[in-house]
Coordinates of C-alpha atoms in Angstrom, one line a residue:
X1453 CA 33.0 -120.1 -111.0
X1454 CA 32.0 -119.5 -114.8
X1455 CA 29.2 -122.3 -114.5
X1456 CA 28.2 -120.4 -111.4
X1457 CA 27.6 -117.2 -113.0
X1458 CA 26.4 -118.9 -116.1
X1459 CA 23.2 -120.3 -113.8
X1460 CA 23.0 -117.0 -111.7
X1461 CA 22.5 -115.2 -115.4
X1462 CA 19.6 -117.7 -116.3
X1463 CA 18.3 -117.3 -113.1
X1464 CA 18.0 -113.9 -113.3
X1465 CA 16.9 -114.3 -116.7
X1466 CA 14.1 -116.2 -115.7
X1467 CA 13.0 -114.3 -112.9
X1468 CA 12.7 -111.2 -115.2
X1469 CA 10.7 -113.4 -117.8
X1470 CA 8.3 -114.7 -115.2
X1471 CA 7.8 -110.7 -113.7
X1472 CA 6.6 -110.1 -117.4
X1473 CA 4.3 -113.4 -117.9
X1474 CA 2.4 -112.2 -114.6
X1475 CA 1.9 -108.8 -115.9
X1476 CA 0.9 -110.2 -118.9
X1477 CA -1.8 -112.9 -118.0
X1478 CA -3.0 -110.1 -114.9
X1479 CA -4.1 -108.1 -118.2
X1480 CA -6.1 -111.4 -119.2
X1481 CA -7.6 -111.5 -116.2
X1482 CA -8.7 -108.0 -115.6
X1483 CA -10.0 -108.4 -118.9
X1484 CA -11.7 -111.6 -118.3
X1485 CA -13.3 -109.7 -115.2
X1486 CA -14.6 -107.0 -117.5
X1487 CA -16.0 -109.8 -119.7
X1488 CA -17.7 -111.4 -116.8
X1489 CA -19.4 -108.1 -115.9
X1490 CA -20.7 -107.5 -119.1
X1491 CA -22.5 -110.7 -119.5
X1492 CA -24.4 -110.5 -115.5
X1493 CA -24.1 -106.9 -113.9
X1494 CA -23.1 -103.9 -116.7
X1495 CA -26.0 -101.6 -118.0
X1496 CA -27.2 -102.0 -121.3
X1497 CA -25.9 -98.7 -122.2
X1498 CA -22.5 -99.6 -121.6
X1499 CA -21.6 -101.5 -124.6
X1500 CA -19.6 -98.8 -126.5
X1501 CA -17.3 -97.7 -123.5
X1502 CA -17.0 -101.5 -122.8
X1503 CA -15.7 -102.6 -125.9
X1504 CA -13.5 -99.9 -126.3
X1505 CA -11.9 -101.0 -122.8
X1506 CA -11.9 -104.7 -123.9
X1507 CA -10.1 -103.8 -126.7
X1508 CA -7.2 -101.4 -125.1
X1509 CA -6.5 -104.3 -122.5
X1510 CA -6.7 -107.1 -125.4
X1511 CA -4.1 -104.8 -127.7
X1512 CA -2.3 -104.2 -124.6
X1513 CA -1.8 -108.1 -123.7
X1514 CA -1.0 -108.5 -127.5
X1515 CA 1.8 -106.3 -127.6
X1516 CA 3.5 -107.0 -124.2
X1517 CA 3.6 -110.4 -125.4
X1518 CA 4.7 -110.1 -128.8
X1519 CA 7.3 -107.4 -127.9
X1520 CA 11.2 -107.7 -128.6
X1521 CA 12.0 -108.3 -124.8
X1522 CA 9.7 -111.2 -124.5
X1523 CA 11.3 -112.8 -127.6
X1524 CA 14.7 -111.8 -126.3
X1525 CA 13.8 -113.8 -122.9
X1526 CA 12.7 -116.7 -125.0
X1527 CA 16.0 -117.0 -126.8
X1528 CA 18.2 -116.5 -124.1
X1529 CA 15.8 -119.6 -121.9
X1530 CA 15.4 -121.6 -125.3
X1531 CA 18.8 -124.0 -124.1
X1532 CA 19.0 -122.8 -120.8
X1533 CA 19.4 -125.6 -118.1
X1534 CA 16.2 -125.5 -116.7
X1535 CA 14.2 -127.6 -114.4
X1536 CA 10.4 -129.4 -115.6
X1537 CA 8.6 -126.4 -114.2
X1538 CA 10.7 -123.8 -115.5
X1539 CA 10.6 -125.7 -118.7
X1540 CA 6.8 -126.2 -118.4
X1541 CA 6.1 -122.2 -118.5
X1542 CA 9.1 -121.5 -121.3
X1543 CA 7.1 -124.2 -123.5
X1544 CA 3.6 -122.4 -122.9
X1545 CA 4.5 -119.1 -123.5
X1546 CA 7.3 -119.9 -126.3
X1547 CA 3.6 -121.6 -128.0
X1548 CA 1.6 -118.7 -127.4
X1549 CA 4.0 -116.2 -128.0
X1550 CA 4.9 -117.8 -131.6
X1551 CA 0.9 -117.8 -132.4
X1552 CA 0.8 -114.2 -131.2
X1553 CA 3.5 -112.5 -132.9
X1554 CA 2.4 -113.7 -136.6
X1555 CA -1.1 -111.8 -135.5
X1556 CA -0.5 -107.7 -136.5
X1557 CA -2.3 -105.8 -133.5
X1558 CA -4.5 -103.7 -135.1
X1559 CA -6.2 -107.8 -136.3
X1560 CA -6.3 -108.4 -132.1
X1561 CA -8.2 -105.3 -131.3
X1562 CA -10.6 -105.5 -134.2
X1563 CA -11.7 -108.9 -133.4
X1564 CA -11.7 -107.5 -129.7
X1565 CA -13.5 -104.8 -130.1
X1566 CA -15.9 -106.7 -132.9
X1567 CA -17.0 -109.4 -130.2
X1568 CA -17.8 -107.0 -127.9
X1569 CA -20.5 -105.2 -130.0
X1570 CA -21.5 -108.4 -131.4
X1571 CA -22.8 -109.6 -127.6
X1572 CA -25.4 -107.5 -127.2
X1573 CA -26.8 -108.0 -130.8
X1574 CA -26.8 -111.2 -130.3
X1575 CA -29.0 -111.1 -126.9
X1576 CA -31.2 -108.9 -129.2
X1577 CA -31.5 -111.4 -132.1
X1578 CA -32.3 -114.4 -129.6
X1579 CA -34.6 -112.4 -127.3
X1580 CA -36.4 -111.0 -130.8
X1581 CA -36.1 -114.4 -132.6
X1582 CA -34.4 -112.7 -135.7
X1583 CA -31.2 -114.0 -137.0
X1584 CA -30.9 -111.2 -139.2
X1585 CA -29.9 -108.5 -136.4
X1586 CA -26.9 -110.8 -135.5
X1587 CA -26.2 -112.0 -139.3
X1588 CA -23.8 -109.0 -140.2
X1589 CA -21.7 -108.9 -137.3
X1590 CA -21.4 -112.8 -137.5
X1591 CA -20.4 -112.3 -141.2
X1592 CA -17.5 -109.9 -139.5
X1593 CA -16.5 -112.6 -137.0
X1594 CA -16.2 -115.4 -139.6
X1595 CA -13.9 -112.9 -141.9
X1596 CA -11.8 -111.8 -138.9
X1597 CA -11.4 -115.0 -137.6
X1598 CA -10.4 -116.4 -140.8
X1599 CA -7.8 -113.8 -141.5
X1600 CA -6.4 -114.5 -137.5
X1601 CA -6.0 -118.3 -139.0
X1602 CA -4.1 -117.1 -142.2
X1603 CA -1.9 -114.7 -140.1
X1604 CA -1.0 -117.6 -138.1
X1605 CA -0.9 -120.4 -140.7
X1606 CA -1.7 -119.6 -144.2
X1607 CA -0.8 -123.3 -145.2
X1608 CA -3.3 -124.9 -142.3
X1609 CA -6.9 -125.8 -142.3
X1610 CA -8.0 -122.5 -140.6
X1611 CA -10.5 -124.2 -138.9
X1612 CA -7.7 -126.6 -137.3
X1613 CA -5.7 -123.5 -136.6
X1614 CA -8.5 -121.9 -134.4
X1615 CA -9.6 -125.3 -133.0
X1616 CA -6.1 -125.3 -131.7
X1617 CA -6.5 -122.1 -129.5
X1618 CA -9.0 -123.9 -127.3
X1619 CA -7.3 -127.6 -127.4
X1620 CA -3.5 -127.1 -128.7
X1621 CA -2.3 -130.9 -128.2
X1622 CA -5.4 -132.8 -129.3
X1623 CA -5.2 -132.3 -132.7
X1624 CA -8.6 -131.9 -134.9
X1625 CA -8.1 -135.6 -136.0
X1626 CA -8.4 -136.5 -132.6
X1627 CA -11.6 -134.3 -132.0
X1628 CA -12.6 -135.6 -135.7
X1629 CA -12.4 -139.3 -134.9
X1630 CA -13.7 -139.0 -131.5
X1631 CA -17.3 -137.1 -133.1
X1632 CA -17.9 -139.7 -135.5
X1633 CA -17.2 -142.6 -133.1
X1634 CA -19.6 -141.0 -130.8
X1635 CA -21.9 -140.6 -133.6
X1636 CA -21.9 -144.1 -135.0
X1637 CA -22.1 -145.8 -131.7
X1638 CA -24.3 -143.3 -129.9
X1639 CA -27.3 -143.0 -132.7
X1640 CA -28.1 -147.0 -132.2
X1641 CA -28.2 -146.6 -128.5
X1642 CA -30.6 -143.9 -128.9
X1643 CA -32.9 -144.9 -131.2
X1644 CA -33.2 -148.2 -128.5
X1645 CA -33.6 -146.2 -126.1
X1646 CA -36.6 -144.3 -127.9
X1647 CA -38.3 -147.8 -128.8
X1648 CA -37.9 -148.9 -125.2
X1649 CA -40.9 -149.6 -123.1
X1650 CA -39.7 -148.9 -119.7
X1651 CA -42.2 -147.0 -117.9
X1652 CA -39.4 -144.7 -116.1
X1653 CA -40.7 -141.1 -113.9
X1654 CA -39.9 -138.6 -116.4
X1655 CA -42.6 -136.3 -114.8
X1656 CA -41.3 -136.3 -111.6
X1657 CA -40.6 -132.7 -111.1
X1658 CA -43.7 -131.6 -113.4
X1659 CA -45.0 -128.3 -112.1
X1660 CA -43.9 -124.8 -111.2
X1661 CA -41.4 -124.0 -109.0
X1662 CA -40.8 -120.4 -107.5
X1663 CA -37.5 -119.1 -109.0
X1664 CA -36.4 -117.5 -105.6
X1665 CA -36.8 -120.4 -104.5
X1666 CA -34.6 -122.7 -107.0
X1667 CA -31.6 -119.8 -106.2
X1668 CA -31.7 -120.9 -103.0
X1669 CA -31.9 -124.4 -104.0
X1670 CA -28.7 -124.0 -106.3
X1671 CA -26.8 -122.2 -103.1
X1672 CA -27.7 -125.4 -101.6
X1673 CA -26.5 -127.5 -103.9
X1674 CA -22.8 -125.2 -104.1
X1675 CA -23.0 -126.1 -100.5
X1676 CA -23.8 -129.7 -100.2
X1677 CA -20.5 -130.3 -103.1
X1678 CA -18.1 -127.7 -101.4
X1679 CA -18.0 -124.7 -102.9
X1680 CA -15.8 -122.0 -101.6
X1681 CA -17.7 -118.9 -101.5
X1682 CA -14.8 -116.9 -99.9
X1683 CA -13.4 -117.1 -103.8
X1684 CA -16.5 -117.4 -105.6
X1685 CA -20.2 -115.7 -106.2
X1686 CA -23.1 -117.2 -107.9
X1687 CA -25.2 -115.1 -110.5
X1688 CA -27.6 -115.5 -113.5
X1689 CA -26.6 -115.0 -117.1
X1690 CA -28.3 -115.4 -120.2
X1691 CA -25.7 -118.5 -121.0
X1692 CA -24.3 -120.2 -117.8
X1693 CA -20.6 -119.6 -117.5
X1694 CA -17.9 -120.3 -115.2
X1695 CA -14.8 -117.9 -114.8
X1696 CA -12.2 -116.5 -112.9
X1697 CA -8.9 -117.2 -111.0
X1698 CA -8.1 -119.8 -108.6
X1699 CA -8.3 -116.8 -106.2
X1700 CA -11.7 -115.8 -107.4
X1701 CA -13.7 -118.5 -109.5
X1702 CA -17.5 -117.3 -110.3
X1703 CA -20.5 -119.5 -111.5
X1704 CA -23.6 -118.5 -113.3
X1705 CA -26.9 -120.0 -113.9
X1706 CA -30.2 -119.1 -115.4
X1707 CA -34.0 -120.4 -114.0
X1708 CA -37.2 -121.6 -115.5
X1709 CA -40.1 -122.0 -113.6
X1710 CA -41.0 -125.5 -115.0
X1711 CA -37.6 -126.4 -115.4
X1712 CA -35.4 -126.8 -111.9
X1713 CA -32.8 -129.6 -113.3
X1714 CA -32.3 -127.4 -115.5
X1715 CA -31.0 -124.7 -112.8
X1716 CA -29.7 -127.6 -110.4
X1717 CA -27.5 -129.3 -113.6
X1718 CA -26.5 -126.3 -115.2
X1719 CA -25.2 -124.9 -111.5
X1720 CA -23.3 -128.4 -110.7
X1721 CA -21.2 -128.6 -114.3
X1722 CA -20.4 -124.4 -113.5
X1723 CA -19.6 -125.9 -110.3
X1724 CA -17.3 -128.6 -112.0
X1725 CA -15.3 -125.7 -113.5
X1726 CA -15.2 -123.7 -111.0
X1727 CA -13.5 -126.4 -108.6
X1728 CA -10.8 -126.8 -111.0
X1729 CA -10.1 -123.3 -111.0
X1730 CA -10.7 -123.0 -107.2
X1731 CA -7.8 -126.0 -107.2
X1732 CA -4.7 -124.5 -109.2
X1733 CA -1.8 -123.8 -107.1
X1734 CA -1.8 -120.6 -105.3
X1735 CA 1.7 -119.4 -105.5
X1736 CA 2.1 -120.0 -109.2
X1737 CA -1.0 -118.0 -109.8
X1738 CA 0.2 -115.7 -113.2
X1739 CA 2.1 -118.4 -114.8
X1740 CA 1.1 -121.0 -117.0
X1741 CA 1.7 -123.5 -113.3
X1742 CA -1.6 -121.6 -112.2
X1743 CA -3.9 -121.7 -115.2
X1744 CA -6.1 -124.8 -116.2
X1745 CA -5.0 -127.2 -119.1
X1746 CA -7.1 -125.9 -121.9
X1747 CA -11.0 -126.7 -122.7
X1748 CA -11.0 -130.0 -123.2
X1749 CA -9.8 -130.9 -119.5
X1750 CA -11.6 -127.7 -118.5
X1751 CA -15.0 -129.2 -120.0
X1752 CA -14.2 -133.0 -118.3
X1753 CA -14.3 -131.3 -114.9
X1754 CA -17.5 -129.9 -115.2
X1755 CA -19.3 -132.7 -117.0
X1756 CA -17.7 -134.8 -114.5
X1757 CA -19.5 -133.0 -111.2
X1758 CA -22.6 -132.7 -113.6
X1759 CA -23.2 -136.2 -115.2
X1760 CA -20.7 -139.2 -113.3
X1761 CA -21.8 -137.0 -109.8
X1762 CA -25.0 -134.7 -110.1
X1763 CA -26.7 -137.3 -112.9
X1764 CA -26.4 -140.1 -110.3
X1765 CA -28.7 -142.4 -108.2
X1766 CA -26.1 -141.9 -105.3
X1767 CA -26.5 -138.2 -105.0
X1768 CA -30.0 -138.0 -105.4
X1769 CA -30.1 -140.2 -102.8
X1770 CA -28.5 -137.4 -100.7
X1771 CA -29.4 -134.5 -102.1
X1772 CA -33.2 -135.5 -102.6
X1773 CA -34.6 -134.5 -99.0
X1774 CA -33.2 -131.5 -99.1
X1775 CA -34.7 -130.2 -102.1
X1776 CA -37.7 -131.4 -100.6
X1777 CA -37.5 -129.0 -97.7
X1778 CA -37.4 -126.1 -100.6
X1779 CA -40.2 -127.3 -102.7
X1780 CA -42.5 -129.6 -100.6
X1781 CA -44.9 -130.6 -103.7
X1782 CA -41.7 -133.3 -104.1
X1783 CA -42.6 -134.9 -101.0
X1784 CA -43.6 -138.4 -102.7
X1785 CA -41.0 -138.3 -105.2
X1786 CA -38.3 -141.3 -104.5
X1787 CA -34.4 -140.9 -105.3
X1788 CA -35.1 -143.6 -107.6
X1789 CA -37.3 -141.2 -109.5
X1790 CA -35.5 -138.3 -109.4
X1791 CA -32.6 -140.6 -110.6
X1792 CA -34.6 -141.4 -113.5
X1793 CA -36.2 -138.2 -114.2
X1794 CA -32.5 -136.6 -114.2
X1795 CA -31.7 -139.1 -117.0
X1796 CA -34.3 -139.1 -119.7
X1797 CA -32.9 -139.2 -123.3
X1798 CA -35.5 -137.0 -124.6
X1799 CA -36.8 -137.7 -127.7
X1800 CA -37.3 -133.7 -128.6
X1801 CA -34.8 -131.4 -127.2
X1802 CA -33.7 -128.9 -129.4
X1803 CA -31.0 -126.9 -126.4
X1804 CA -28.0 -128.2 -125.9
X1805 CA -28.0 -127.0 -122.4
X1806 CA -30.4 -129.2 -121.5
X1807 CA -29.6 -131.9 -123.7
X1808 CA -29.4 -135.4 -121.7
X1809 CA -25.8 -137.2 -121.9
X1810 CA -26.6 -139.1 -124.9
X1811 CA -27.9 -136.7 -127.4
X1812 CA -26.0 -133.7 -126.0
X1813 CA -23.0 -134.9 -128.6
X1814 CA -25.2 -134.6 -132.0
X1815 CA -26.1 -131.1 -130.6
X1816 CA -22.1 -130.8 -130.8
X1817 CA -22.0 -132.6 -134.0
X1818 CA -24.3 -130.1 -135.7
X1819 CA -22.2 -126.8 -134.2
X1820 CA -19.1 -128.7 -135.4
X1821 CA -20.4 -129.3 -138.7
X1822 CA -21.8 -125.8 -139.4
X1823 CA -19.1 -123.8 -138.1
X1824 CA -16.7 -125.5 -140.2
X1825 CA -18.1 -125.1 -143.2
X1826 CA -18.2 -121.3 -142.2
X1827 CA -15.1 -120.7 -141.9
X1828 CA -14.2 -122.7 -144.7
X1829 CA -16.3 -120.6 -147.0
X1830 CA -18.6 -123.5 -147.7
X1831 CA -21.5 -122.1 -145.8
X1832 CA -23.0 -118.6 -146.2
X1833 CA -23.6 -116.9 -143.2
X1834 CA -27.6 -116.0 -144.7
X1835 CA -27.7 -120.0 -144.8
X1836 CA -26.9 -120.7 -141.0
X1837 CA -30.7 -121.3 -140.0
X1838 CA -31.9 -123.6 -142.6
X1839 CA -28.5 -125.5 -142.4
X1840 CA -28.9 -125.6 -138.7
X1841 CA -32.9 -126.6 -138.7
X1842 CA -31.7 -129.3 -141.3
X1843 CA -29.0 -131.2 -139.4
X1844 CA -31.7 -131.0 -136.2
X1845 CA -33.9 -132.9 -138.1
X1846 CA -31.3 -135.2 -139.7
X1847 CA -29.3 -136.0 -136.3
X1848 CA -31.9 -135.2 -133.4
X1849 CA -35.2 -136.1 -135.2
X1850 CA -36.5 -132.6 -134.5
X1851 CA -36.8 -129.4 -136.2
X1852 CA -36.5 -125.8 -134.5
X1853 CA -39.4 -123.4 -135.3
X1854 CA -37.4 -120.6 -134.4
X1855 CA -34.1 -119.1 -134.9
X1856 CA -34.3 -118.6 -130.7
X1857 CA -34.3 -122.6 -130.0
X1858 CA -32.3 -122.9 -133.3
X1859 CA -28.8 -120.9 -134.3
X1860 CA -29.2 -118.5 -131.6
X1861 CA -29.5 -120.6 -128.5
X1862 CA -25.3 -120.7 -128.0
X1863 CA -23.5 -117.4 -127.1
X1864 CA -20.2 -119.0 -128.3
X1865 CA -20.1 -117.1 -132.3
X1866 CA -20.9 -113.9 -130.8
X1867 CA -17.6 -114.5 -128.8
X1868 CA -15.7 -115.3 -132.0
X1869 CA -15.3 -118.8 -130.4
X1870 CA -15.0 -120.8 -133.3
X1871 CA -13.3 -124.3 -132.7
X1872 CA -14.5 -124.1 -129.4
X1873 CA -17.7 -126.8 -129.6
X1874 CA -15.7 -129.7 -129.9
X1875 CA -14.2 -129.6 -126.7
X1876 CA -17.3 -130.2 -125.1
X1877 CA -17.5 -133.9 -126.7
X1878 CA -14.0 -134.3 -126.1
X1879 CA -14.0 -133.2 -122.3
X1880 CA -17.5 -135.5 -122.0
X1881 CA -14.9 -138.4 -122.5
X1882 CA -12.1 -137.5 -120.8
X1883 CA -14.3 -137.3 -117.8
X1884 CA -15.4 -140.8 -118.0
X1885 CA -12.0 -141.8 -118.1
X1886 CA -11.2 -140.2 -115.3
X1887 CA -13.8 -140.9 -113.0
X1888 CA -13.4 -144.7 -113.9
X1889 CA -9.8 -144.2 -112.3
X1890 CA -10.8 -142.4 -109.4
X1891 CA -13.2 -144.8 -108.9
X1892 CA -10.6 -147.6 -108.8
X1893 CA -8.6 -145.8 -106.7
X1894 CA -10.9 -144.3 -104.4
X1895 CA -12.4 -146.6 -101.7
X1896 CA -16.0 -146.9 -101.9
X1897 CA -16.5 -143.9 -103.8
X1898 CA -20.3 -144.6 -104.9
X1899 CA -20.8 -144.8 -100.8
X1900 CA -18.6 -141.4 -100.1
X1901 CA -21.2 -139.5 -102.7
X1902 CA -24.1 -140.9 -101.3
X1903 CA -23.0 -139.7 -97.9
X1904 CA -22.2 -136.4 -99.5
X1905 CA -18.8 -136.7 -98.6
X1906 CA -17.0 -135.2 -101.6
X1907 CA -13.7 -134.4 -100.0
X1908 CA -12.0 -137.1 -101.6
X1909 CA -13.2 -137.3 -105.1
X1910 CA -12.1 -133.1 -104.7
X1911 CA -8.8 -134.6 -103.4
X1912 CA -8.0 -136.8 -105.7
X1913 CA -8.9 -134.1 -109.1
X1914 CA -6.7 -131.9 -107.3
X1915 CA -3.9 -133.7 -106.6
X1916 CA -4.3 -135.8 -110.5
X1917 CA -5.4 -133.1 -112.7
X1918 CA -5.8 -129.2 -111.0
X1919 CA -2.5 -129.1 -109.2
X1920 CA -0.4 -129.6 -112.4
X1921 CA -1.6 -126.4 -114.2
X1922 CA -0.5 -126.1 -117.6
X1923 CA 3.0 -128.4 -116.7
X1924 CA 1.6 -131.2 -118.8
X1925 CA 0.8 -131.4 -122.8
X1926 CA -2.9 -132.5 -122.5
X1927 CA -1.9 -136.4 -123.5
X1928 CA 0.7 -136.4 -120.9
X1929 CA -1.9 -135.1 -118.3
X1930 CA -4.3 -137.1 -119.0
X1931 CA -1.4 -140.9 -118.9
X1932 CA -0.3 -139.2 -116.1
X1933 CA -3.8 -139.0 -114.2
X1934 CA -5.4 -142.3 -115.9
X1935 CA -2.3 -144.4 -116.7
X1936 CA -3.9 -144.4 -120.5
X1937 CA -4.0 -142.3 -123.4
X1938 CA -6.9 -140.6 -124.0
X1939 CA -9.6 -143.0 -125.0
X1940 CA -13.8 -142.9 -125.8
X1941 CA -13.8 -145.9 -124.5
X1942 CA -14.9 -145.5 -121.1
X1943 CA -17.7 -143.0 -121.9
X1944 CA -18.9 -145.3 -124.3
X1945 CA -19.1 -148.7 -121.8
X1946 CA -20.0 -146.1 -119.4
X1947 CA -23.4 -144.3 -121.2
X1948 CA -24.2 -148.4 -122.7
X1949 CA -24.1 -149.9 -119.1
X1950 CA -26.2 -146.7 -117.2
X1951 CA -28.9 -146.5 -119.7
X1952 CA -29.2 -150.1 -120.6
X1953 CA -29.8 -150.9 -116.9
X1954 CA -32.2 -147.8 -117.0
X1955 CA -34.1 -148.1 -120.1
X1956 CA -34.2 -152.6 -119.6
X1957 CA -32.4 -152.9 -123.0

């Protein structure tokens, strides 16, 4: 009888615990919401009420989660008998809770209130091509962020300690060693690429190409790969982001007239995010079960659906006649050409949004570099432009001209997102890992996408990687889903065979 009412206690316990984890990540969300309104639909003139609301709901988050009842739960759950999803969500919020409560709360709405004024400066400083509008509130940033990473570490790399907000079980050495193999092993493919002769159709979609007319193309696309519009809305944004609930999972993109891969591409990786949202389990929506797995595995969905899916010869195959119908000037372009105009490694792209798959990862390798040395004091915040046009020219072979194509193409610092850029790199791999092993296990998968039958590619990320929420450490999801621990390997084999069959090497 004692054991009995021992595991009715810890039940109840439990129950009580998970009530307050709901109404705790339900503030994120709303919050999240607010964010996403900001950033497509709120007036100009609604910064100041908007960042004062941002930063009630963030201090509001902070203190519900830092507060003596949730560390009173924690304890009592700490050596409970509990089973691997109980045991999942203790772990998660035991991690963030222990991060949070060495942050004082005053810190959290600062930083809150701080990004959301730096936003709009920022969209000035880019449209105005003048770093020095966003210089002092990025100056802010880097000291509040640094003094979040003493408050939660002071004997850490801070750099490591804010990296770890965006990827907590892939340590920086992991994101470290992955960069520079990338960088060793990529730089050689490139420059043969860039002495190649192939005589590929990179001016395939040369010309203009009414922007209505690519909206309805991207609504197309959303279509043609499944996109459930009952939980989802597609909308333009300055910077093409993906957020939401697996309830309610929104995609943005942006247009250019001369430019619609870069619309289709940029819609498809949103798209990629989006469908893993769209796939956590329903009923543990407001627990760690219902949330995605951190950036990294976040970032392999979408680059998944973009490059392994959108990027290939298979779906153009598909996918080709259809944008025909919207913009009949492409009526003599093959799906061979479209294949091969979808993958040029250009030889001067200075946006890493439109970066191809190869040279995408210096563009990371610069932000990683630079925003290190920020917030390790090694880098003025004056110095961010020549820094930045100097690593261009050293890693990319180009120079910016402007601050616009240069420092202030990325929204990320205005968001106090430091740590954030490796993930990209890092979820680029995973996702080549990943679709190798879906790909082994799926039958004829190349056939399925040139079909446009998706269902079981979505079937199989659900059931390996999106219905698992956070109940896996990232390693363990990723041996889990692949059978291997994370590895570059597979991107790298993958990017050598593609291009060298594409580029005759």
């Amino acid at each position: 009888m004692a054991t009995e009412a021992a595991a009715d206690d810890v039940s109840e316990t439990y129950e009580q615990f998970l009530a307050k984890v709901k109404r705790i990540n339900n503030v994120g969300n709303a919050s999240s919401v607010l964010q996403w309104d900001q950033e497509v639909m709120m007036p100009e003139g609604g910064t100041p009420a908007r960042s004062q609301q941002l930063s009630a709901l963030s201090a509001l988050h902070h203190e519900l989660l830092t507060d003596d009842e949730m560390g009173a739960y924690l304890d009592e759950l700490e050596d409970a008998d509990l089973d691997d999803e109980q045991a999942a969500v203790v772990r998660e919020v035991r991690r963030e809770y222990e991060r949070a409560t060495r942050v004082p709360t005053e810190l959290v709405e600062e930083i809150s209130e701080t990004t959301s004024e730096a936003l709009p400066k920022w969209e000035q400083a880019k449209e105005e091509d003048d770093f020095s509008v966003f210089a002092p509130i990025l100056e802010d940033l880097v000291e509040l962020k640094r003094e979040y990473a003493e408050h939660i570490d002071p004997d850490a790399d801070p750099y490591a300690v804010l990296f770890a907000d965006y990827e907590p079980y892939l340590d920086l050495e992991t994101a470290e060693e992955t960069l520079t193999r990338l960088r060793e092993e990529l730089v050689p493919l490139i420059d043969e690429i860039r002495e190649s002769d192939a005589d590929l159709a990179f001016d395939a979609f040369d010309g203009e190409f009414d922007v209505d007319t690519q909206e309805e193309l991207t609504r197309d696309v959303l279509d043609t790969l499944g996109y459930d519009w009952d939980r989802g809305r597609l909308d333009t944004a300055p910077h093409p982001f993906s957020t939401g609930t697996q309830f309610d999972a929104r995609v943005t993109t942006r247009f250019d007239a001369e430019d619609p891969l870069g619309a289709l591409t940029s819609t498809v990786h949103e798209f990629g995010h989006a469908t893993y949202t769209l796939g956590l389990p329903d009923e543990h929506y407001g627990t760690p079960l219902g949330e995605s797995r951190d950036l990294s595995v976040h970032e392999s969905q979408s680059r998944l659906w973009e490059n392994h899916v959108g990027r290939s010869e298979a779906f153009w195959e598909r996918f080709l006649p259809t944008m025909k119908e919207r913009f009949p000037q492409l009526d003599d372009v093959t799906p061979a050409e479209a294949f091969e105009a979808a993958n040029e490694v250009y030889e001067d792209n200075l946006i890493r949004v439109e970066a191809d798959e190869l040279t995408y990862h210096m563009h990371i390798v610069v932000r990683f570099e630079i925003e290190r040395e920020l917030i390790e004091g090694d880098l003025a915040v004056e110095d961010v432009p020549e820094a930045w046009n100097d690593k261009y020219e050293e890693y990319l072979g180009v120079r910016p001209e402007t601050d616009a194509e240069g420092c202030l193409q990325d929204i990320h610092w205005s968001h106090g997102s430091f740590g954030y850029f490796p993930t990209y790199s890092l979820g680029s791999v995973l996702a080549a890992q990943l679709y190798a092993t879906a790909d082994a296990e799926i039958d004829d998968l190349e056939t399925k996408v040139r079909e446009g039958e998706y269902e079981p590619l979505h079937d199989w990320l659900t059931e390996n990687v999106h219905r698992h929420g956070c109940r896996y450490t990232t390693p363990d999801l990723i041996e889990e889903a692949t059978g291997e621990a994370f590895t570059a390997d597979y991107f790298l084999d993958y990017v050598t065979e593609k291009y060298g069959d594409l580029y005759d090497l």
